[in-house]
Amino acid sequence: MLLSPFEWMIAKRYMLPGKGERMIALVASIGVIVVMLSVALLIVVMSVMNGFRAELVDKIVGLNGHAIVQAYGGRLENWQDILKQIKATDGVTEAAPLIEQPLLTTFNGRVEAILLRGNTPEDIAKIKPKVVDGDLSGLVPESGAVAVGSRLAENLGARVGDTITIINPQGRSTPFGTVPREIAYRVDAIFEIGIYDYDERFVVMPMADAQTLLLTGDSIGMIEVKTDDADTAAETLAPIAAKLEGQAVVSDWKTINSGLFEALQVERVAMFFALSLIVLVAAFNILSSLAMMVHTKSRDIAIMRTMGATRKSMLRTFVTAGTVVGTAGTLAGLALGFIILIFRQPIVTGIELLTGQSLWDPKIRFLTELPARTDPIEVVGIVGLAIGLSFLATLYPAYRAASTDPVQVLRYE
């Protein structure tokens, strides 16, 4: 919609009300501010929700793989043959045996529930970037060394070089009953995955040591699988699931963590809907300011009509004035949103220092820092929503201005 020089001049004049029109200027300014804040909030909230989901997926998939093959009863006896079949499946990039068992550990009188993981040397090496103290070189079979999560180390008060005791309740049978196995292990490394539950519970050791501790012989608990595409892991492993029906079950990461990710999706949609209402409120502010302007400028509009201005000219003028106000607020909100995202962690830290309250408790949020990942398509959608609602809000006041009858307005002038 191209404007003539006359229409553009009038639109600029109405976008900057004069000294006697302070109320109109105030309402218009509030409209710009509300649009700016609503767009910024939408961008920040949606980016944080996306970041939260992406970080969880990266950390969960990075540690647990895209899917697991687990035997009924918890023990895979002929796992070598199954492992070969999985590796030969199209779309599978990696497959490795894994032992995972909930146990107890003690140190200096403190007792903590743990999740023992017996890994292959290749899988143990993948934890190396997450190690915050010590090293993994000593984690070899029969070394008596383990790596523990950072939160677990804090809860136990253990450091690198200390010896913790891991308790397996399913010990050996004796004439006096079952005696739990208690084996001491040296802490060689402390790692931090970034997901609170993992850092609080995980103890990693070589798979052979885990088999010895659990008295499982050569059997394992499950096989960890990675595929070309995490989102299609279930479809990729469907042939294996059919072959192992009745013997083992195949679960992808979506199924294992379905409750968590479904809750995130519901919260994401709810937040988008709620914050979109703020954009709608901002659009109504633009509508009200334009309606007030049309009412106060009815005499000016009538004069311009008598001088030759057409209805379409008045319509374009007021639509442009309102849309520019909405666009200005949208662009300002875009800039404000990205500034908040860039400095999000210092902002959270500052608020925590001022209020003395923890705003990002890892025990609740699973992650240790506030994540964010901006989706360009979502940003375009938010900008389009804000400008589109601003445009729609201008139509009624612009129609009223275009419908002004100069004869009725100027009759008593």
PDB file of C-alpha atoms in Angstrom, residues 3-204:
ATOM      1  CA  LEU A   3       1.148   6.415   0.210  1.00  0.00           C
ATOM      2  CA  SER A   4       1.167   9.696  -1.589  1.00  0.00           C
ATOM      3  CA  PRO A   5       3.366  12.475  -0.135  1.00  0.00           C
ATOM      4  CA  PHE A   6       0.224  14.127   1.259  1.00  0.00           C
ATOM      5  CA  GLU A   7      -0.967  10.936   2.972  1.00  0.00           C
ATOM      6  CA  TRP A   8       2.445  10.233   4.416  1.00  0.00           C
ATOM      7  CA  MET A   9       2.723  13.796   5.759  1.00  0.00           C
ATOM      8  CA  ILE A  10      -0.646  13.530   7.492  1.00  0.00           C
ATOM      9  CA  ALA A  11       0.202  10.072   8.875  1.00  0.00           C
ATOM     10  CA  LYS A  12       3.447  11.388  10.390  1.00  0.00           C
ATOM     11  CA  ARG A  13       1.581  14.334  11.846  1.00  0.00           C
ATOM     12  CA  TYR A  14      -0.920  12.005  13.529  1.00  0.00           C
ATOM     13  CA  MET A  15       1.791   9.669  14.802  1.00  0.00           C
ATOM     14  CA  LEU A  16       3.329  12.619  16.681  1.00  0.00           C
ATOM     15  CA  PRO A  17       0.360  14.375  18.380  1.00  0.00           C
ATOM     16  CA  GLY A  18       0.768  18.035  19.308  1.00  0.00           C
ATOM     17  CA  LYS A  19       1.016  19.682  22.713  1.00  0.00           C
ATOM     18  CA  GLY A  20      -2.736  19.878  23.141  1.00  0.00           C
ATOM     19  CA  GLU A  21      -3.140  16.168  22.503  1.00  0.00           C
ATOM     20  CA  ARG A  22      -1.140  14.739  25.395  1.00  0.00           C
ATOM     21  CA  MET A  23      -3.790  12.171  26.288  1.00  0.00           C
ATOM     22  CA  ILE A  24      -3.694  10.727  22.775  1.00  0.00           C
ATOM     23  CA  ALA A  25       0.117  10.721  22.910  1.00  0.00           C
ATOM     24  CA  LEU A  26       0.020   8.944  26.293  1.00  0.00           C
ATOM     25  CA  VAL A  27      -2.368   6.241  25.062  1.00  0.00           C
ATOM     26  CA  ALA A  28      -0.291   5.760  21.892  1.00  0.00           C
ATOM     27  CA  SER A  29       2.915   5.510  23.956  1.00  0.00           C
ATOM     28  CA  ILE A  30       1.324   2.937  26.226  1.00  0.00           C
ATOM     29  CA  GLY A  31       0.357   0.989  23.110  1.00  0.00           C
ATOM     30  CA  VAL A  32       3.955   0.997  21.875  1.00  0.00           C
ATOM     31  CA  ILE A  33       5.278  -0.048  25.307  1.00  0.00           C
ATOM     32  CA  VAL A  34       2.739  -2.857  25.692  1.00  0.00           C
ATOM     33  CA  VAL A  35       3.524  -4.193  22.200  1.00  0.00           C
ATOM     34  CA  MET A  36       7.250  -4.003  22.988  1.00  0.00           C
ATOM     35  CA  LEU A  37       6.907  -5.859  26.304  1.00  0.00           C
ATOM     36  CA  SER A  38       4.558  -8.496  24.911  1.00  0.00           C
ATOM     37  CA  VAL A  39       6.835  -9.267  21.949  1.00  0.00           C
ATOM     38  CA  ALA A  40       9.912  -9.354  24.216  1.00  0.00           C
ATOM     39  CA  LEU A  41       8.157 -11.679  26.682  1.00  0.00           C
ATOM     40  CA  LEU A  42       7.001 -14.000  23.912  1.00  0.00           C
ATOM     41  CA  ILE A  43      10.497 -14.233  22.432  1.00  0.00           C
ATOM     42  CA  VAL A  44      12.180 -14.759  25.816  1.00  0.00           C
ATOM     43  CA  VAL A  45       9.680 -17.327  27.112  1.00  0.00           C
ATOM     44  CA  MET A  46       9.523 -19.348  23.895  1.00  0.00           C
ATOM     45  CA  SER A  47      13.326 -19.284  23.545  1.00  0.00           C
ATOM     46  CA  VAL A  48      13.771 -20.460  27.129  1.00  0.00           C
ATOM     47  CA  MET A  49      11.188 -23.226  26.643  1.00  0.00           C
ATOM     48  CA  ASN A  50      12.931 -24.321  23.433  1.00  0.00           C
ATOM     49  CA  GLY A  51      16.310 -24.168  25.157  1.00  0.00           C
ATOM     50  CA  PHE A  52      15.018 -26.135  28.114  1.00  0.00           C
ATOM     51  CA  ARG A  53      13.701 -28.900  25.863  1.00  0.00           C
ATOM     52  CA  ALA A  54      16.790 -28.918  23.618  1.00  0.00           C
ATOM     53  CA  GLU A  55      19.182 -29.069  26.588  1.00  0.00           C
ATOM     54  CA  LEU A  56      17.254 -31.913  28.155  1.00  0.00           C
ATOM     55  CA  VAL A  57      17.196 -33.816  24.863  1.00  0.00           C
ATOM     56  CA  ASP A  58      20.935 -33.240  24.286  1.00  0.00           C
ATOM     57  CA  LYS A  59      21.917 -34.292  27.796  1.00  0.00           C
ATOM     58  CA  ILE A  60      19.534 -37.235  28.098  1.00  0.00           C
ATOM     59  CA  VAL A  61      20.259 -38.559  24.611  1.00  0.00           C
ATOM     60  CA  GLY A  62      23.982 -37.856  24.979  1.00  0.00           C
ATOM     61  CA  LEU A  63      24.164 -39.985  28.109  1.00  0.00           C
ATOM     62  CA  ASN A  64      21.502 -42.629  27.504  1.00  0.00           C
ATOM     63  CA  GLY A  65      21.420 -42.943  23.733  1.00  0.00           C
ATOM     64  CA  HIS A  66      18.348 -42.697  21.518  1.00  0.00           C
ATOM     65  CA  ALA A  67      16.880 -46.017  22.657  1.00  0.00           C
ATOM     66  CA  ILE A  68      17.523 -49.018  24.882  1.00  0.00           C
ATOM     67  CA  VAL A  69      16.896 -52.722  24.390  1.00  0.00           C
ATOM     68  CA  GLN A  70      16.099 -54.267  27.767  1.00  0.00           C
ATOM     69  CA  ALA A  71      15.331 -57.904  28.522  1.00  0.00           C
ATOM     70  CA  TYR A  72      12.305 -58.952  30.512  1.00  0.00           C
ATOM     71  CA  GLY A  73      13.643 -59.691  33.975  1.00  0.00           C
ATOM     72  CA  GLY A  74      16.526 -57.263  33.564  1.00  0.00           C
ATOM     73  CA  ARG A  75      19.175 -59.661  32.202  1.00  0.00           C
ATOM     74  CA  LEU A  76      20.262 -60.229  28.625  1.00  0.00           C
ATOM     75  CA  GLU A  77      22.075 -63.569  28.466  1.00  0.00           C
ATOM     76  CA  ASN A  78      22.729 -63.822  24.712  1.00  0.00           C
ATOM     77  CA  TRP A  79      23.431 -60.146  24.335  1.00  0.00           C
ATOM     78  CA  GLN A  80      26.370 -60.581  21.929  1.00  0.00           C
ATOM     79  CA  ASP A  81      24.095 -61.969  19.175  1.00  0.00           C
ATOM     80  CA  ILE A  82      21.469 -59.283  19.816  1.00  0.00           C
ATOM     81  CA  LEU A  83      24.169 -56.601  19.706  1.00  0.00           C
ATOM     82  CA  LYS A  84      25.306 -57.835  16.265  1.00  0.00           C
ATOM     83  CA  GLN A  85      21.721 -57.731  14.964  1.00  0.00           C
ATOM     84  CA  ILE A  86      21.235 -54.187  16.231  1.00  0.00           C
ATOM     85  CA  LYS A  87      24.489 -52.949  14.705  1.00  0.00           C
ATOM     86  CA  ALA A  88      23.471 -54.492  11.360  1.00  0.00           C
ATOM     87  CA  THR A  89      20.149 -52.580  11.358  1.00  0.00           C
ATOM     88  CA  ASP A  90      19.865 -49.707   8.873  1.00  0.00           C
ATOM     89  CA  GLY A  91      19.951 -46.329  10.579  1.00  0.00           C
ATOM     90  CA  VAL A  92      21.817 -47.522  13.695  1.00  0.00           C
ATOM     91  CA  THR A  93      25.098 -45.662  14.211  1.00  0.00           C
ATOM     92  CA  GLU A  94      26.175 -47.029  17.600  1.00  0.00           C
ATOM     93  CA  ALA A  95      25.196 -49.828  19.975  1.00  0.00           C
ATOM     94  CA  ALA A  96      26.856 -50.714  23.267  1.00  0.00           C
ATOM     95  CA  PRO A  97      26.104 -53.015  26.230  1.00  0.00           C
ATOM     96  CA  LEU A  98      25.122 -51.330  29.473  1.00  0.00           C
ATOM     97  CA  ILE A  99      24.443 -52.261  33.078  1.00  0.00           C
ATOM     98  CA  GLU A 100      22.256 -49.976  35.165  1.00  0.00           C
ATOM     99  CA  GLN A 101      21.181 -50.870  38.682  1.00  0.00           C
ATOM    100  CA  PRO A 102      19.891 -48.857  41.695  1.00  0.00           C
ATOM    101  CA  LEU A 103      22.055 -49.482  44.771  1.00  0.00           C
ATOM    102  CA  LEU A 104      23.318 -47.757  47.917  1.00  0.00           C
ATOM    103  CA  THR A 105      26.661 -46.160  48.743  1.00  0.00           C
ATOM    104  CA  THR A 106      28.195 -45.021  52.017  1.00  0.00           C
ATOM    105  CA  PHE A 107      31.043 -42.708  52.976  1.00  0.00           C
ATOM    106  CA  ASN A 108      31.958 -41.447  56.453  1.00  0.00           C
ATOM    107  CA  GLY A 109      28.594 -42.518  57.838  1.00  0.00           C
ATOM    108  CA  ARG A 110      26.548 -40.923  55.042  1.00  0.00           C
ATOM    109  CA  VAL A 111      24.281 -43.135  52.922  1.00  0.00           C
ATOM    110  CA  GLU A 112      22.972 -42.190  49.468  1.00  0.00           C
ATOM    111  CA  ALA A 113      20.856 -43.981  46.872  1.00  0.00           C
ATOM    112  CA  ILE A 114      22.752 -44.304  43.602  1.00  0.00           C
ATOM    113  CA  LEU A 115      22.261 -45.558  40.060  1.00  0.00           C
ATOM    114  CA  LEU A 116      25.227 -47.751  39.198  1.00  0.00           C
ATOM    115  CA  ARG A 117      26.230 -47.732  35.521  1.00  0.00           C
ATOM    116  CA  GLY A 118      28.574 -50.323  34.078  1.00  0.00           C
ATOM    117  CA  ASN A 119      29.949 -48.979  30.786  1.00  0.00           C
ATOM    118  CA  THR A 120      32.373 -50.076  28.109  1.00  0.00           C
ATOM    119  CA  PRO A 121      35.715 -48.194  27.896  1.00  0.00           C
ATOM    120  CA  GLU A 122      34.405 -46.323  24.823  1.00  0.00           C
ATOM    121  CA  ASP A 123      31.320 -45.076  26.676  1.00  0.00           C
ATOM    122  CA  ILE A 124      33.367 -44.125  29.738  1.00  0.00           C
ATOM    123  CA  ALA A 125      35.648 -42.036  27.494  1.00  0.00           C
ATOM    124  CA  LYS A 126      32.603 -40.039  26.309  1.00  0.00           C
ATOM    125  CA  ILE A 127      32.202 -38.656  29.828  1.00  0.00           C
ATOM    126  CA  LYS A 128      35.666 -37.042  29.678  1.00  0.00           C
ATOM    127  CA  PRO A 129      34.412 -33.556  28.622  1.00  0.00           C
ATOM    128  CA  LYS A 130      32.094 -33.576  31.666  1.00  0.00           C
ATOM    129  CA  VAL A 131      34.821 -34.356  34.217  1.00  0.00           C
ATOM    130  CA  VAL A 132      35.328 -31.474  36.665  1.00  0.00           C
ATOM    131  CA  ASP A 133      37.919 -33.143  38.916  1.00  0.00           C
ATOM    132  CA  GLY A 134      40.276 -36.096  38.523  1.00  0.00           C
ATOM    133  CA  ASP A 135      40.526 -38.190  35.346  1.00  0.00           C
ATOM    134  CA  LEU A 136      39.081 -41.339  33.829  1.00  0.00           C
ATOM    135  CA  SER A 137      42.325 -43.083  32.906  1.00  0.00           C
ATOM    136  CA  GLY A 138      42.169 -45.280  36.006  1.00  0.00           C
ATOM    137  CA  LEU A 139      38.696 -46.659  35.216  1.00  0.00           C
ATOM    138  CA  VAL A 140      39.784 -50.025  33.830  1.00  0.00           C
ATOM    139  CA  PRO A 141      38.505 -53.511  34.764  1.00  0.00           C
ATOM    140  CA  GLU A 142      39.549 -54.752  38.202  1.00  0.00           C
ATOM    141  CA  SER A 143      41.034 -51.360  39.108  1.00  0.00           C
ATOM    142  CA  GLY A 144      38.480 -50.697  41.847  1.00  0.00           C
ATOM    143  CA  ALA A 145      37.972 -47.159  40.529  1.00  0.00           C
ATOM    144  CA  VAL A 146      34.723 -45.297  39.835  1.00  0.00           C
ATOM    145  CA  ALA A 147      33.527 -41.879  38.642  1.00  0.00           C
ATOM    146  CA  VAL A 148      30.715 -40.157  40.547  1.00  0.00           C
ATOM    147  CA  GLY A 149      28.366 -37.258  39.833  1.00  0.00           C
ATOM    148  CA  SER A 150      29.240 -33.872  41.289  1.00  0.00           C
ATOM    149  CA  ARG A 151      26.088 -33.561  43.415  1.00  0.00           C
ATOM    150  CA  LEU A 152      26.531 -37.065  44.771  1.00  0.00           C
ATOM    151  CA  ALA A 153      30.110 -36.228  45.714  1.00  0.00           C
ATOM    152  CA  GLU A 154      28.859 -33.123  47.544  1.00  0.00           C
ATOM    153  CA  ASN A 155      26.147 -35.065  49.372  1.00  0.00           C
ATOM    154  CA  LEU A 156      28.653 -37.702  50.474  1.00  0.00           C
ATOM    155  CA  GLY A 157      31.435 -35.223  51.192  1.00  0.00           C
ATOM    156  CA  ALA A 158      33.724 -37.315  48.990  1.00  0.00           C
ATOM    157  CA  ARG A 159      36.611 -36.042  46.882  1.00  0.00           C
ATOM    158  CA  VAL A 160      38.929 -37.551  44.299  1.00  0.00           C
ATOM    159  CA  GLY A 161      41.084 -40.190  46.009  1.00  0.00           C
ATOM    160  CA  ASP A 162      38.521 -41.030  48.704  1.00  0.00           C
ATOM    161  CA  THR A 163      37.116 -44.552  49.034  1.00  0.00           C
ATOM    162  CA  ILE A 164      33.360 -45.099  48.995  1.00  0.00           C
ATOM    163  CA  THR A 165      31.522 -48.340  49.727  1.00  0.00           C
ATOM    164  CA  ILE A 166      28.838 -49.606  47.346  1.00  0.00           C
ATOM    165  CA  ILE A 167      26.249 -51.960  48.811  1.00  0.00           C
ATOM    166  CA  ASN A 168      24.459 -54.617  46.754  1.00  0.00           C
ATOM    167  CA  PRO A 169      21.498 -55.949  48.799  1.00  0.00           C
ATOM    168  CA  GLN A 170      21.386 -59.079  46.603  1.00  0.00           C
ATOM    169  CA  GLY A 171      24.473 -60.675  48.084  1.00  0.00           C
ATOM    170  CA  ARG A 172      25.474 -64.266  48.619  1.00  0.00           C
ATOM    171  CA  SER A 173      23.254 -66.717  50.475  1.00  0.00           C
ATOM    172  CA  THR A 174      24.626 -68.117  53.746  1.00  0.00           C
ATOM    173  CA  PRO A 175      23.174 -70.381  56.450  1.00  0.00           C
ATOM    174  CA  PHE A 176      22.257 -67.177  58.260  1.00  0.00           C
ATOM    175  CA  GLY A 177      20.450 -65.632  55.255  1.00  0.00           C
ATOM    176  CA  THR A 178      21.474 -63.338  52.421  1.00  0.00           C
ATOM    177  CA  VAL A 179      24.471 -61.176  53.237  1.00  0.00           C
ATOM    178  CA  PRO A 180      24.638 -57.926  51.221  1.00  0.00           C
ATOM    179  CA  ARG A 181      27.834 -57.346  49.273  1.00  0.00           C
ATOM    180  CA  GLU A 182      29.833 -54.318  50.373  1.00  0.00           C
ATOM    181  CA  ILE A 183      32.762 -53.429  48.133  1.00  0.00           C
ATOM    182  CA  ALA A 184      35.026 -50.398  48.462  1.00  0.00           C
ATOM    183  CA  TYR A 185      35.855 -48.328  45.371  1.00  0.00           C
ATOM    184  CA  ARG A 186      38.260 -45.443  44.873  1.00  0.00           C
ATOM    185  CA  VAL A 187      36.848 -42.193  43.447  1.00  0.00           C
ATOM    186  CA  ASP A 188      39.063 -41.352  40.478  1.00  0.00           C
ATOM    187  CA  ALA A 189      36.877 -38.710  38.803  1.00  0.00           C
ATOM    188  CA  ILE A 190      33.954 -36.405  39.487  1.00  0.00           C
ATOM    189  CA  PHE A 191      31.766 -35.426  36.527  1.00  0.00           C
ATOM    190  CA  GLU A 192      28.913 -32.989  35.965  1.00  0.00           C
ATOM    191  CA  ILE A 193      26.384 -33.842  33.255  1.00  0.00           C
ATOM    192  CA  GLY A 194      24.261 -30.757  33.936  1.00  0.00           C
ATOM    193  CA  ILE A 195      21.043 -32.624  34.809  1.00  0.00           C
ATOM    194  CA  TYR A 196      20.580 -32.564  38.560  1.00  0.00           C
ATOM    195  CA  ASP A 197      19.117 -36.089  38.891  1.00  0.00           C
ATOM    196  CA  TYR A 198      22.036 -37.609  36.992  1.00  0.00           C
ATOM    197  CA  ASP A 199      24.700 -35.659  38.879  1.00  0.00           C
ATOM    198  CA  GLU A 200      23.067 -36.606  42.172  1.00  0.00           C
ATOM    199  CA  ARG A 201      22.825 -40.364  41.577  1.00  0.00           C
ATOM    200  CA  PHE A 202      25.172 -41.679  38.905  1.00  0.00           C
ATOM    201  CA  VAL A 203      28.223 -43.822  39.692  1.00  0.00           C
ATOM    202  CA  VAL A 204      30.113 -45.076  36.615  1.00  0.00           C
TER     203      VAL A 204
END
